[in-house]
CSV table of C-alpha atoms and ligand atoms in Angstrom, one decimal:
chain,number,residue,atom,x,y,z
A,1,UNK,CA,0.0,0.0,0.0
A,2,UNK,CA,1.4,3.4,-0.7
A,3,UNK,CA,1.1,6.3,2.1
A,4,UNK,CA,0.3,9.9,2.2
A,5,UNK,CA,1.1,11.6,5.5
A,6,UNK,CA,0.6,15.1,6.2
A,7,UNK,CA,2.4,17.5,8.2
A,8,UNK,CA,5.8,18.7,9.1
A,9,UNK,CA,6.7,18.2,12.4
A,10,UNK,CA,8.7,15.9,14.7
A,11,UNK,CA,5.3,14.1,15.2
A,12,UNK,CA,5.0,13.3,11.7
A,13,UNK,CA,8.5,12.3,11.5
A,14,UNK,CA,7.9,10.0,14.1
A,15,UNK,CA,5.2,8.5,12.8
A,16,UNK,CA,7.0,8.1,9.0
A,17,UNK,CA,9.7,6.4,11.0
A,18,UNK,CA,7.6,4.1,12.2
A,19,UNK,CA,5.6,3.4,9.2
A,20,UNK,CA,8.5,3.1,7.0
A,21,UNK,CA,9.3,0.1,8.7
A,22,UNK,CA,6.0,-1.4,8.3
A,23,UNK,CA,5.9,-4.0,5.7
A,24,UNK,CA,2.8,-3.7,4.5
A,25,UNK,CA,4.0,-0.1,2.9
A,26,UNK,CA,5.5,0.1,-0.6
A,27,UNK,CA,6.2,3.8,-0.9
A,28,UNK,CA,5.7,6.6,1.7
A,29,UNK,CA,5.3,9.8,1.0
A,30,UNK,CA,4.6,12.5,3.2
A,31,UNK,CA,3.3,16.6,2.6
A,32,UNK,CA,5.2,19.2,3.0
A,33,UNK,CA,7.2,17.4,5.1
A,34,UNK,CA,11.0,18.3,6.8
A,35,UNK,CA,14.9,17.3,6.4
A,36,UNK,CA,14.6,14.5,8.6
A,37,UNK,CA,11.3,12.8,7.1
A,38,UNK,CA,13.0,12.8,3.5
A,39,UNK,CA,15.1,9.9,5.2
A,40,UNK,CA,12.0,8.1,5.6
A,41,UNK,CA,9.6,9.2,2.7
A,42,UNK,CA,9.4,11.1,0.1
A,43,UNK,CA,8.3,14.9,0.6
A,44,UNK,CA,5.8,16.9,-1.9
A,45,UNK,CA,5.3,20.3,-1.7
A,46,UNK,CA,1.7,19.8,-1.7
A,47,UNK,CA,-0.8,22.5,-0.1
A,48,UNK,CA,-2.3,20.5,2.5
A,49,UNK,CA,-5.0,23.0,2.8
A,50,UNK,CA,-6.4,22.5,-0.4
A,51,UNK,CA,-7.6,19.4,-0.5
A,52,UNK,CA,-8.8,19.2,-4.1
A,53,UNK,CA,-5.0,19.4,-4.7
A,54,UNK,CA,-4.3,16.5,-2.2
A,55,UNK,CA,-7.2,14.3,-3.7
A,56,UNK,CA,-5.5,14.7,-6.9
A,57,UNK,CA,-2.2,14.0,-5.2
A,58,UNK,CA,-3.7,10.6,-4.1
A,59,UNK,CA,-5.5,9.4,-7.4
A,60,UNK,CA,-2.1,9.8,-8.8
A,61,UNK,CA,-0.1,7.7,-6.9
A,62,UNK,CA,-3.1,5.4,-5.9
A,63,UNK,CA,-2.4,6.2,-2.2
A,64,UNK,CA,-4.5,3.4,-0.2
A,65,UNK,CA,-4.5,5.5,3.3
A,66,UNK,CA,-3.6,9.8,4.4
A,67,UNK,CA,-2.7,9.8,7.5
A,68,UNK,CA,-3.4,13.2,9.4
A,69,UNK,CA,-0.8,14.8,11.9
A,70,UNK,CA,-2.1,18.7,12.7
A,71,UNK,CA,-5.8,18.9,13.8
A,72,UNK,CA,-6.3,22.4,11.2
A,73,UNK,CA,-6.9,20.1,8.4
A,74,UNK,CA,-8.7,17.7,10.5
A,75,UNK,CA,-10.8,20.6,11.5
A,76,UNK,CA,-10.9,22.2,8.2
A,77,UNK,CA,-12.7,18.5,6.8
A,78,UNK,CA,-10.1,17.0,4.8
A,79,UNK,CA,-10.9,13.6,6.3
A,80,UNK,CA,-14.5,14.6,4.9
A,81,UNK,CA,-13.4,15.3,1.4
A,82,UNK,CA,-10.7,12.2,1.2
A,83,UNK,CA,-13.2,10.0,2.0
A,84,UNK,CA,-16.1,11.8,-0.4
A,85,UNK,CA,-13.5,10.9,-3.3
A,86,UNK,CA,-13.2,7.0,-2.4
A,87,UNK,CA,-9.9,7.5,-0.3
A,88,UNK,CA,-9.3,5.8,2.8
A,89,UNK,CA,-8.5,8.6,6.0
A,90,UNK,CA,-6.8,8.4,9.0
A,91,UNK,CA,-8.7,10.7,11.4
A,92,UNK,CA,-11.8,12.5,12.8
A,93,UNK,CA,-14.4,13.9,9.9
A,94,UNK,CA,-15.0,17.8,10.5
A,95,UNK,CA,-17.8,17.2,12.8
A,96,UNK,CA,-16.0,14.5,15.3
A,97,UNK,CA,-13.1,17.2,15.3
A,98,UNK,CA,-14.7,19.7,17.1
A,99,UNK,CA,-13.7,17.6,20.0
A,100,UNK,CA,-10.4,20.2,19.7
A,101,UNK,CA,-12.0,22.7,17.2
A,102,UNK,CA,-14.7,24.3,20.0
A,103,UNK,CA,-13.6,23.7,23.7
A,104,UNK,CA,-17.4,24.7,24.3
A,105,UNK,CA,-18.2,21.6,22.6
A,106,UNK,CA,-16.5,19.6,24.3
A,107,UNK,CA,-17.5,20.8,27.7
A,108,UNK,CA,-21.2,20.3,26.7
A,109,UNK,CA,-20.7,17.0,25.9
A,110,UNK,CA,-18.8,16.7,29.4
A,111,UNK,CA,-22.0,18.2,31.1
A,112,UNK,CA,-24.1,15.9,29.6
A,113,UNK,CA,-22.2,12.8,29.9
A,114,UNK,CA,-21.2,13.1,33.5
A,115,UNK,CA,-17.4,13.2,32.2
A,116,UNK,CA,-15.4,15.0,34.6
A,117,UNK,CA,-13.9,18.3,34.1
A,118,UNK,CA,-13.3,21.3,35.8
A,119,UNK,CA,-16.4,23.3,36.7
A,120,UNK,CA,-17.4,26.2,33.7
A,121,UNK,CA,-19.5,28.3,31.5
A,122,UNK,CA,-19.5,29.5,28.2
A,123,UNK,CA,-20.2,33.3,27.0
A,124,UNK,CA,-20.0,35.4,24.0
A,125,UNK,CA,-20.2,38.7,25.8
A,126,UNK,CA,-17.6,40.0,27.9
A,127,UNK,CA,-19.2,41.3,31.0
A,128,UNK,CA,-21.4,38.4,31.7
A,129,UNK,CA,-18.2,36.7,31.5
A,130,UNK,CA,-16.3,38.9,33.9
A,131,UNK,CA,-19.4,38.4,36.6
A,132,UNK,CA,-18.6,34.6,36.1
A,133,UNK,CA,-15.0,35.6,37.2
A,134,UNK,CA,-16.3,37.9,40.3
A,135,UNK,CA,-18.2,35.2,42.0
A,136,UNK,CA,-15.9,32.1,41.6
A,137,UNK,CA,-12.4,34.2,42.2
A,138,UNK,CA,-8.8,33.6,41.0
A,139,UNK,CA,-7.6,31.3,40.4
A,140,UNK,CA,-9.1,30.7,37.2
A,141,UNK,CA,-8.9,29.5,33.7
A,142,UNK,CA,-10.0,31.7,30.6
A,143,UNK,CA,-10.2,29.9,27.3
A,144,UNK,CA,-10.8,30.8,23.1
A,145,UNK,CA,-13.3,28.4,22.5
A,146,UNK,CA,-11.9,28.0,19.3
A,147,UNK,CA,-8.3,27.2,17.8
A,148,UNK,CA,-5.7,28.9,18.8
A,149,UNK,CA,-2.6,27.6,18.2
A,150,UNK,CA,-1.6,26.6,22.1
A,151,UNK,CA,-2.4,30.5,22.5
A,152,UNK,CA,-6.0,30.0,23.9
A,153,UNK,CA,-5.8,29.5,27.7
A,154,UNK,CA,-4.9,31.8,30.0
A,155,UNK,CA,-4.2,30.6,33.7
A,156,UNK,CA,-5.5,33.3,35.7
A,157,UNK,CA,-3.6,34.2,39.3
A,158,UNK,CA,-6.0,37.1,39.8
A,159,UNK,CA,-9.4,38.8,39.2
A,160,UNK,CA,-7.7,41.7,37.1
A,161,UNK,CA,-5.6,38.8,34.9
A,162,UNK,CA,-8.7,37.1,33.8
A,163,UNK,CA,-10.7,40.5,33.2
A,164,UNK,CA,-8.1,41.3,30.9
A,165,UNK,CA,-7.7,38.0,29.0
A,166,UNK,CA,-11.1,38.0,28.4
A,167,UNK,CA,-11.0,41.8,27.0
A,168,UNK,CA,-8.3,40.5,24.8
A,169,UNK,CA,-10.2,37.8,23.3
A,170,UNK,CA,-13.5,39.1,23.1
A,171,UNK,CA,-11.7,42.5,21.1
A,172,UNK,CA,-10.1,39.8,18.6
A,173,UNK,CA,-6.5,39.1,19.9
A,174,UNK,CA,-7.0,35.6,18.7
A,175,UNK,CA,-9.3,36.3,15.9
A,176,UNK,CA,-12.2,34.5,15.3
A,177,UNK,CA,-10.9,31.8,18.0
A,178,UNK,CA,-12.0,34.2,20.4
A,179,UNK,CA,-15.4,34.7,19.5
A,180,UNK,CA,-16.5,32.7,21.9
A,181,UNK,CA,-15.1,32.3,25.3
A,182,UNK,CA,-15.1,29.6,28.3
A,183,UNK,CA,-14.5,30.4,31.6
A,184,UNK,CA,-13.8,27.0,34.3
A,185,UNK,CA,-12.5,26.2,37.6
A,186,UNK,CA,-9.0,25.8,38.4
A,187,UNK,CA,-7.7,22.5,38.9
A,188,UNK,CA,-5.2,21.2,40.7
A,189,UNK,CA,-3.0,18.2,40.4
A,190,UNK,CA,-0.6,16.4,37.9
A,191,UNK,CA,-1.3,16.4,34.3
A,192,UNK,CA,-0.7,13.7,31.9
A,193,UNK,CA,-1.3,13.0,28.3
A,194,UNK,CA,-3.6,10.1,27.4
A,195,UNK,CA,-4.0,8.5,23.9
A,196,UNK,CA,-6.7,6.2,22.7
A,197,UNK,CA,-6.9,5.0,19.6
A,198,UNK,CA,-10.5,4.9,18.3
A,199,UNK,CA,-12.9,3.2,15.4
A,200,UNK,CA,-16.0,5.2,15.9
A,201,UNK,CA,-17.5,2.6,18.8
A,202,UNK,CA,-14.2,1.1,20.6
A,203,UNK,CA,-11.5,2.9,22.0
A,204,UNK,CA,-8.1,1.0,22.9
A,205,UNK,CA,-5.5,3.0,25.3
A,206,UNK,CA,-2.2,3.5,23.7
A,207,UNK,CA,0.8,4.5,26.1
A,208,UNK,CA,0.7,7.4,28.5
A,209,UNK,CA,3.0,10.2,28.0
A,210,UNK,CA,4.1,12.9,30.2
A,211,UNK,CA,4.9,16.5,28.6
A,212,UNK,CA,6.8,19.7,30.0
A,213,UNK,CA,5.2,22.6,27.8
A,214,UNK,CA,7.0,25.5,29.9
A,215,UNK,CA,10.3,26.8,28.6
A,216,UNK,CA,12.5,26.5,30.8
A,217,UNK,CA,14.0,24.3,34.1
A,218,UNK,CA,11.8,23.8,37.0
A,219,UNK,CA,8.8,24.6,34.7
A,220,UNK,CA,9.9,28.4,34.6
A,221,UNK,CA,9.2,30.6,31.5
A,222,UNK,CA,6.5,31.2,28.7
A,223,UNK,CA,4.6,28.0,27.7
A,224,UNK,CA,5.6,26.2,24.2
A,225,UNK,CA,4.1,23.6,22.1
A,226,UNK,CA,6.4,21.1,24.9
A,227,UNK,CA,9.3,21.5,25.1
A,228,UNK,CA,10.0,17.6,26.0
A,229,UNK,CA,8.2,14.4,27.2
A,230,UNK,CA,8.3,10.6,28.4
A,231,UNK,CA,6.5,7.8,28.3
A,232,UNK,CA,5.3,5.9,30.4
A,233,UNK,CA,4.0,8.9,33.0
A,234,UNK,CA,4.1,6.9,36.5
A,235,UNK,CA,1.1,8.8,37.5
A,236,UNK,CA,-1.3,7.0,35.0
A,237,UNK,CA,-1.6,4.0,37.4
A,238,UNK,CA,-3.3,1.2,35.6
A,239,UNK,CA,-6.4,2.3,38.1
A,240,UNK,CA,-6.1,5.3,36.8
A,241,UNK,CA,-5.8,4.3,33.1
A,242,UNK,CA,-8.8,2.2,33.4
A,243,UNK,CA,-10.9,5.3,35.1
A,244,UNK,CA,-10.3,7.3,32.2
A,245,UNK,CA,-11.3,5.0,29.9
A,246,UNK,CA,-14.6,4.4,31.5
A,247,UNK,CA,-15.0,8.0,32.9
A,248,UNK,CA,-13.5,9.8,30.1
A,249,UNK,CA,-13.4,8.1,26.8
A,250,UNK,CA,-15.8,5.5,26.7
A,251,UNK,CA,-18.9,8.0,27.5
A,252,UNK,CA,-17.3,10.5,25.0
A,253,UNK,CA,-17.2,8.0,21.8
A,254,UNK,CA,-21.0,7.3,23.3
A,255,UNK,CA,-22.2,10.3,23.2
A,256,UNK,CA,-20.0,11.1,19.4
A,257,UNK,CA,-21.8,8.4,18.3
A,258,UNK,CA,-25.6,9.3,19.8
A,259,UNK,CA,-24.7,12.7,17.7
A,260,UNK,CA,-23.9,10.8,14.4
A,261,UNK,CA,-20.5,12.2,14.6
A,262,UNK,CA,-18.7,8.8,15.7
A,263,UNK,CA,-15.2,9.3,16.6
A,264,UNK,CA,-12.6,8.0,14.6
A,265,UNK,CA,-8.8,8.3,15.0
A,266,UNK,CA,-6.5,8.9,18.1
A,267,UNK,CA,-8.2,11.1,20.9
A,268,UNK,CA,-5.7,13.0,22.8
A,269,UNK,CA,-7.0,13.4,26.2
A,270,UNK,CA,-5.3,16.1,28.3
A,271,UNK,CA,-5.7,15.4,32.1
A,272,UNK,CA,-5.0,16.6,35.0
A,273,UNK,CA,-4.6,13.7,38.0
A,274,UNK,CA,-7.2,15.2,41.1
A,275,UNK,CA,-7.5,14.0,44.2
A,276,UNK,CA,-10.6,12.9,42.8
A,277,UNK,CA,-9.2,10.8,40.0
A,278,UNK,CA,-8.5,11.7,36.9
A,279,UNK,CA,-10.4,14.8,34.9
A,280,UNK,CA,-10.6,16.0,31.7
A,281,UNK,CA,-8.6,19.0,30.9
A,282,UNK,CA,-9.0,18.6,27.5
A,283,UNK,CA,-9.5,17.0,23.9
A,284,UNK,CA,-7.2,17.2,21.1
A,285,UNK,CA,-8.5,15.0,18.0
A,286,UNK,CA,-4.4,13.9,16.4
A,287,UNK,CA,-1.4,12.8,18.2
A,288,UNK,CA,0.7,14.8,20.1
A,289,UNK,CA,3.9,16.5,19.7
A,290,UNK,CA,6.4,16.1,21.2
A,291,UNK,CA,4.4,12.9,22.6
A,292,UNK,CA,4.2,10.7,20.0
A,293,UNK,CA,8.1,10.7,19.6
A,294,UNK,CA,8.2,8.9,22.9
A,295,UNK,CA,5.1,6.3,21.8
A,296,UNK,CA,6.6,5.5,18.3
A,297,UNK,CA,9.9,4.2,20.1
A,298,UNK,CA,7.7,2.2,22.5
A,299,UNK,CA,5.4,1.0,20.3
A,300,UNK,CA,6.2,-2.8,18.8
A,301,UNK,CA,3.6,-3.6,17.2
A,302,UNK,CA,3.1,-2.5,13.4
A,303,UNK,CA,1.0,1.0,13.3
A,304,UNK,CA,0.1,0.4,9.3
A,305,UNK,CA,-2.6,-2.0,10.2
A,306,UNK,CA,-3.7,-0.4,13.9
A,307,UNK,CA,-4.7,2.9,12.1
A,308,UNK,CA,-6.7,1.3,9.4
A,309,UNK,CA,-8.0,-1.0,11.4
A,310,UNK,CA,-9.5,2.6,13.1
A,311,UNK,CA,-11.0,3.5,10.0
A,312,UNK,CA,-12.3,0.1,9.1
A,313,UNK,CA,-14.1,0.1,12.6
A,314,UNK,CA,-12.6,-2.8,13.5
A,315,UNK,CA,-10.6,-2.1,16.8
A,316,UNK,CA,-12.6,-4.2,18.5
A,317,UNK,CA,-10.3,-7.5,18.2
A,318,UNK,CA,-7.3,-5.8,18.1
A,319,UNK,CA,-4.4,-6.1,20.0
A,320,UNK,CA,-1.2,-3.3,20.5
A,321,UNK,CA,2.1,-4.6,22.2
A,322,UNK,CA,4.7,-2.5,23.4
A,323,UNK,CA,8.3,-2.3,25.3
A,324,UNK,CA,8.3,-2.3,28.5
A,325,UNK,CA,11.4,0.1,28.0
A,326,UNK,CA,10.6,3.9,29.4
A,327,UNK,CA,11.4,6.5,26.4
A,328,UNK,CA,12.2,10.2,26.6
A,329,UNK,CA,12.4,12.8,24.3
A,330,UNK,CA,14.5,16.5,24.4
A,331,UNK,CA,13.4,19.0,22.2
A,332,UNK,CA,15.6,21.2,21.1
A,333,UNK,CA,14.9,24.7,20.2
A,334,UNK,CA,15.8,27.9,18.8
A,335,UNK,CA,17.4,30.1,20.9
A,336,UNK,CA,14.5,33.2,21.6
A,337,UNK,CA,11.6,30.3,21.4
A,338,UNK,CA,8.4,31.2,21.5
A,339,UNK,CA,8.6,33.8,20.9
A,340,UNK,CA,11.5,35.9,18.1
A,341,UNK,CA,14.1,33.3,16.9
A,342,UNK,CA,16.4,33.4,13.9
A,343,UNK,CA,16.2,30.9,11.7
A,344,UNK,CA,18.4,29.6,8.9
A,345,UNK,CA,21.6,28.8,11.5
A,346,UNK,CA,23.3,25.8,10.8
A,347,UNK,CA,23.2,22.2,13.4
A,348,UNK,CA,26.1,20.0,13.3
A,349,UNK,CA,27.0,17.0,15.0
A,350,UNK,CA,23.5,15.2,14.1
A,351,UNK,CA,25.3,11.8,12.7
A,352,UNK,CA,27.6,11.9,15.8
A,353,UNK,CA,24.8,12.1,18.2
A,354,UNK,CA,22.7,9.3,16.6
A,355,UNK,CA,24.9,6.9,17.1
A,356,UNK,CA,24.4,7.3,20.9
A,357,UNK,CA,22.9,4.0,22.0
A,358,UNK,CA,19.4,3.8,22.1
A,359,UNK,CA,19.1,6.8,20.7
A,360,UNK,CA,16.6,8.1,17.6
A,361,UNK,CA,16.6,12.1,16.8
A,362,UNK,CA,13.3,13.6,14.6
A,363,UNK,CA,13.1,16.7,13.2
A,364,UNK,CA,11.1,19.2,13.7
A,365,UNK,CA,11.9,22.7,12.3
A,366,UNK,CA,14.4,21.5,9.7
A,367,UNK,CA,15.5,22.2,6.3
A,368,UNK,CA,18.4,20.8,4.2
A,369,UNK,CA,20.5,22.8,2.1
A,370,UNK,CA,23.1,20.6,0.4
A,371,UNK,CA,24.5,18.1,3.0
A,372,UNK,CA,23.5,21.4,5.5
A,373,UNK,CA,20.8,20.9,8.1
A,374,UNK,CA,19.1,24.3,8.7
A,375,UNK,CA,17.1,25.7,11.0
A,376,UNK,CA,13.5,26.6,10.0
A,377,UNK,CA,10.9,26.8,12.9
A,378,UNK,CA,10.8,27.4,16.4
A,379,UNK,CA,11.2,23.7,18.0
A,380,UNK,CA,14.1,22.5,15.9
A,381,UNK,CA,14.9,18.4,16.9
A,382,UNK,CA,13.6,15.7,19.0
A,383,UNK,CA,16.4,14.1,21.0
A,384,UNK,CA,14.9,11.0,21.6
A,385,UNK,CA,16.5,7.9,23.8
A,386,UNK,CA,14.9,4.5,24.6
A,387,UNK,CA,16.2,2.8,27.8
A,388,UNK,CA,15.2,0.7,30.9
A,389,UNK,CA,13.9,3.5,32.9
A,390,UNK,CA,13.1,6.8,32.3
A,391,UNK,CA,16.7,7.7,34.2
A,392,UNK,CA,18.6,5.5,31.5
A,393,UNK,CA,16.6,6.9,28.6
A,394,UNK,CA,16.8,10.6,30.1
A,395,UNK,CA,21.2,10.1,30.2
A,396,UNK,CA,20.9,8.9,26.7
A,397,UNK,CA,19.2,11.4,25.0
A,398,UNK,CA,20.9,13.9,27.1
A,399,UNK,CA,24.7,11.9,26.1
A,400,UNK,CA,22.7,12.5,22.6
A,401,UNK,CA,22.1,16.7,23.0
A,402,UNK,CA,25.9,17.3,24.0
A,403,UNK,CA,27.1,16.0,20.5
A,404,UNK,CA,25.5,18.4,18.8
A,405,UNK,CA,26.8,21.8,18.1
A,406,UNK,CA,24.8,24.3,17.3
A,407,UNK,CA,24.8,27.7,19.2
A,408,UNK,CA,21.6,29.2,17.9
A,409,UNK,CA,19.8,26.5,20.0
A,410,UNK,CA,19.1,25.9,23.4
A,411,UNK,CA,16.9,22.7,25.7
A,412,UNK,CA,16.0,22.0,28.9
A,413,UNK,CA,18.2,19.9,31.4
A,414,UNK,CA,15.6,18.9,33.1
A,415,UNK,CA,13.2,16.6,30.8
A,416,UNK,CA,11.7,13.3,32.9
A,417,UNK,CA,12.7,14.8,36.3
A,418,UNK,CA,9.7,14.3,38.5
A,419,UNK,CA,9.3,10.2,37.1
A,420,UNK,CA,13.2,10.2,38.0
A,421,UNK,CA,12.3,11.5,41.9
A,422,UNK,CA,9.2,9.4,41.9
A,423,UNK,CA,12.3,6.3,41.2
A,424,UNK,CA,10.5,4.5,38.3
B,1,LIG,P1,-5.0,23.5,27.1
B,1,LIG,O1,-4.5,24.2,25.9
B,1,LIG,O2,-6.4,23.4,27.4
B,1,LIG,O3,-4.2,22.1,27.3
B,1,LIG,O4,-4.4,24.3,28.3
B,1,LIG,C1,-3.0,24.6,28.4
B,1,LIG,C2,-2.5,24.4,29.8
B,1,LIG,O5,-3.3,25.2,30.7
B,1,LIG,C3,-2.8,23.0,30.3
B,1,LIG,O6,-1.8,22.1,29.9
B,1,LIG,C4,-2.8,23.2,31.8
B,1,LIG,O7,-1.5,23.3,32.3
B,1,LIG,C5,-3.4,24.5,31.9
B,1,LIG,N1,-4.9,24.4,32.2
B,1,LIG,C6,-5.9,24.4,31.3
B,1,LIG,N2,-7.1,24.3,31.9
B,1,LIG,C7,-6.8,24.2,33.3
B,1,LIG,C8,-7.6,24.1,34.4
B,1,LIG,N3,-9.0,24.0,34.4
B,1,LIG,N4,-7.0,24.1,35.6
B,1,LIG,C9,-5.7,24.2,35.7
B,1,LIG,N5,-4.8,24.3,34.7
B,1,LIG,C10,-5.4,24.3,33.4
């Protein structure tokens, strides 16, 4: 079968890694793609947002399954349209992806399915909004309903902060994200980010993952898209994986279904661990990045025939092995990430590193020039290590970052500490 997968990041080139060693692929090719996945596949500069262009792209080279990595085109229907023209899609159709495209939505559904999730309302007028605020106090959490590129929530410490986030969306400081706006409770706790892979009716947990979105050591610093992550995340307790499924994603693919929207695809649940159990922070409707670096190396099974089976609808009798290895991943980034960096400087050292043991580095931001490896986004590589524990992984990976020379980048040192304390 041949295989279109779209997207650019170190997600996607985890994901071409691990389907190019699937045999059931012939050729691989992947849109626009980076400097890393030409090792695996072969990149088109395709438009991914038109998808009359990408249906045309497929018919070509008879591609058998598109596999999605960023939820915009997910949201944006492509799934729809694939799948309109006779081709087989990996992912949620427009309406299942409002699970990430309207956080409103996905409260509602929460509300009526007696999922839990932090306490909230929805408004699309600022002062009822900011009466909301007045009666519950800081601290408390102001979201864009809508996407937002990671720019949508704002963790408010005080009355005034969350007055003023909600100003700022409601006078277009995330466009039309910020149309609508949902105000919810604070909660408290450890997060963690949960996979399941979904057909429409059955759900089957992939690995847990654990991310680290602020910038800098000891969770200091703006938040990013993550800055690292590892898997497994010693707080998802097989108790506590089981609760969520029951609690969390088994009433949501329910209640998908009940709408006629069944869910297909992976369903990213972010949660934070309460002293109630686990809640639902929450949904994103692809993998995540930088997690699915850290679930690719786990994963032994073959992922060709786990995601069709996902658009088949035929999870049901399907099984998923993995190591029992812990993985880590170090993203490395440009120096002035996220916000101003310069792009265009030049990494070195990249063959030196990979040779590391255990050791498996995806690109993110990444161009080639010659035999040059440029920088061209924000989060540059995935320094990824596979080991017996999460300590053993974290040395590798960091044995890994120290090859590599490049000055216009920096990483945190800290990546997989509080598993390390914990002593898994
Ligand atoms: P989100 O984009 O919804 O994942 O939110 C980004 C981050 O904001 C999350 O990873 C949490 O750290 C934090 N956050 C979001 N909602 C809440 C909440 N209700 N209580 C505490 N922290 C939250």
């Amino acid at each position: 079968m041949n295989i279109l997968l779209l997207g650019s990041g170190g997600r996607e080139h985890a994901l071409a890694w691990k389907m190019a060693a699937s045999p059931l692929v012939d050729r691989l090719y992947c849109a626009p793609g980076n400097a890393g996945i030409a090792q695996e596949a072969e990149c088109v500069a395709l438009d991914i947002a038109d998808h009359a262009a990408v249906i045309a792209f497929c018919n070509e080279k008879a591609i058998g399954l598109v596999v999605v990595g960023p939820e915009a085109p997910l949201c944006a229907g492509i799934v729809d349209d694939l799948e309109a023209a006779g081709i087989k899609a990996f992912g949620p159709t427009k309406a299942a992806a409002q699970l990430e495209g309207s956080k409103g939505f996905t409260k509602d559904i929460c509300r009526a399915n007696n999922i839990p999730t932090a306490a909230y309302e929805r408004f699309t007028a600022p002062q009822p909004a900011k009466d909301y605020v007045r009666k519950h106090g800081a601290p408390i959490v102001v979201k864009a309903d809508g996407l937002a590129a990671g720019k949508g929530v704002v963790v408010a410490e005080s009355v005034a902060q969350a007055e003023a986030a909600i100003d700022m969306m409601f006078e277009g400081g995330l466009g039309a994200a910020g149309a609508q706006v949902v105000v919810e409770e604070f909660l408290q706790g450890e997060e963690a980010s949960f996979f399941a892979l979904c057909d429409g009716t059955t759900a089957i947990p992939l690995a847990s993952a654990q991310d680290h979105k602020r910038a800098f050591d000891n969770d200091q610093g703006p938040n990013t898209g993550g800055m690292g992550a590892y898997s497994p995340a010693p707080v998802m307790t097989p108790e506590m994986t089981a609760r969520t499924m029951t609690e969390i994603i088994e009433p949501t693919l329910r209640a998908m279904a009940a709408m006629g929207s069944p869910y297909k695809g992976v369903l990213f649940a972010g949660l934070m661990i309460t002293e109630d159990g686990p809640k639902l922070i929450e949904y994103n409707v692809r993998f995540g990045d930088p997690e699915t670096q850290v679930l690719m190396l786990r994963m032994m099974s073959d992922l060709v025939p786990a995601l069709m089976a996902a658009r088949d609808g035929v999870l049901k009798s399907f099984d998923l092995r993995w190591y029992d290895d812990a993985a880590l991943t170090v993203v490395m980034a440009a120096k002035g990430y996220p916000g101003d960096y310069q792009k265009g400087t030049v990494i070195e050292g990249l063959d030196e590193a990979a040779k590391v043991e255990g050791v498996q580095i995806f690109h993110a931001g990444t161009k080639a020039d010659g035999d040059r490896i440029l920088v061209n986004g924000g989060r540059v590589l995935n320094v990824c290590a596979i080991g017996r524990s999460v300590a053993e992984a974290q040395r590798q990976a960091y044995a890994a970052v120290d090859k590599i020379n490049w000055p216009g980048g920096f990483c945190r040192r800290d990546i997989g500490r509080r598993a390390i304390e914990r002593g898994t």
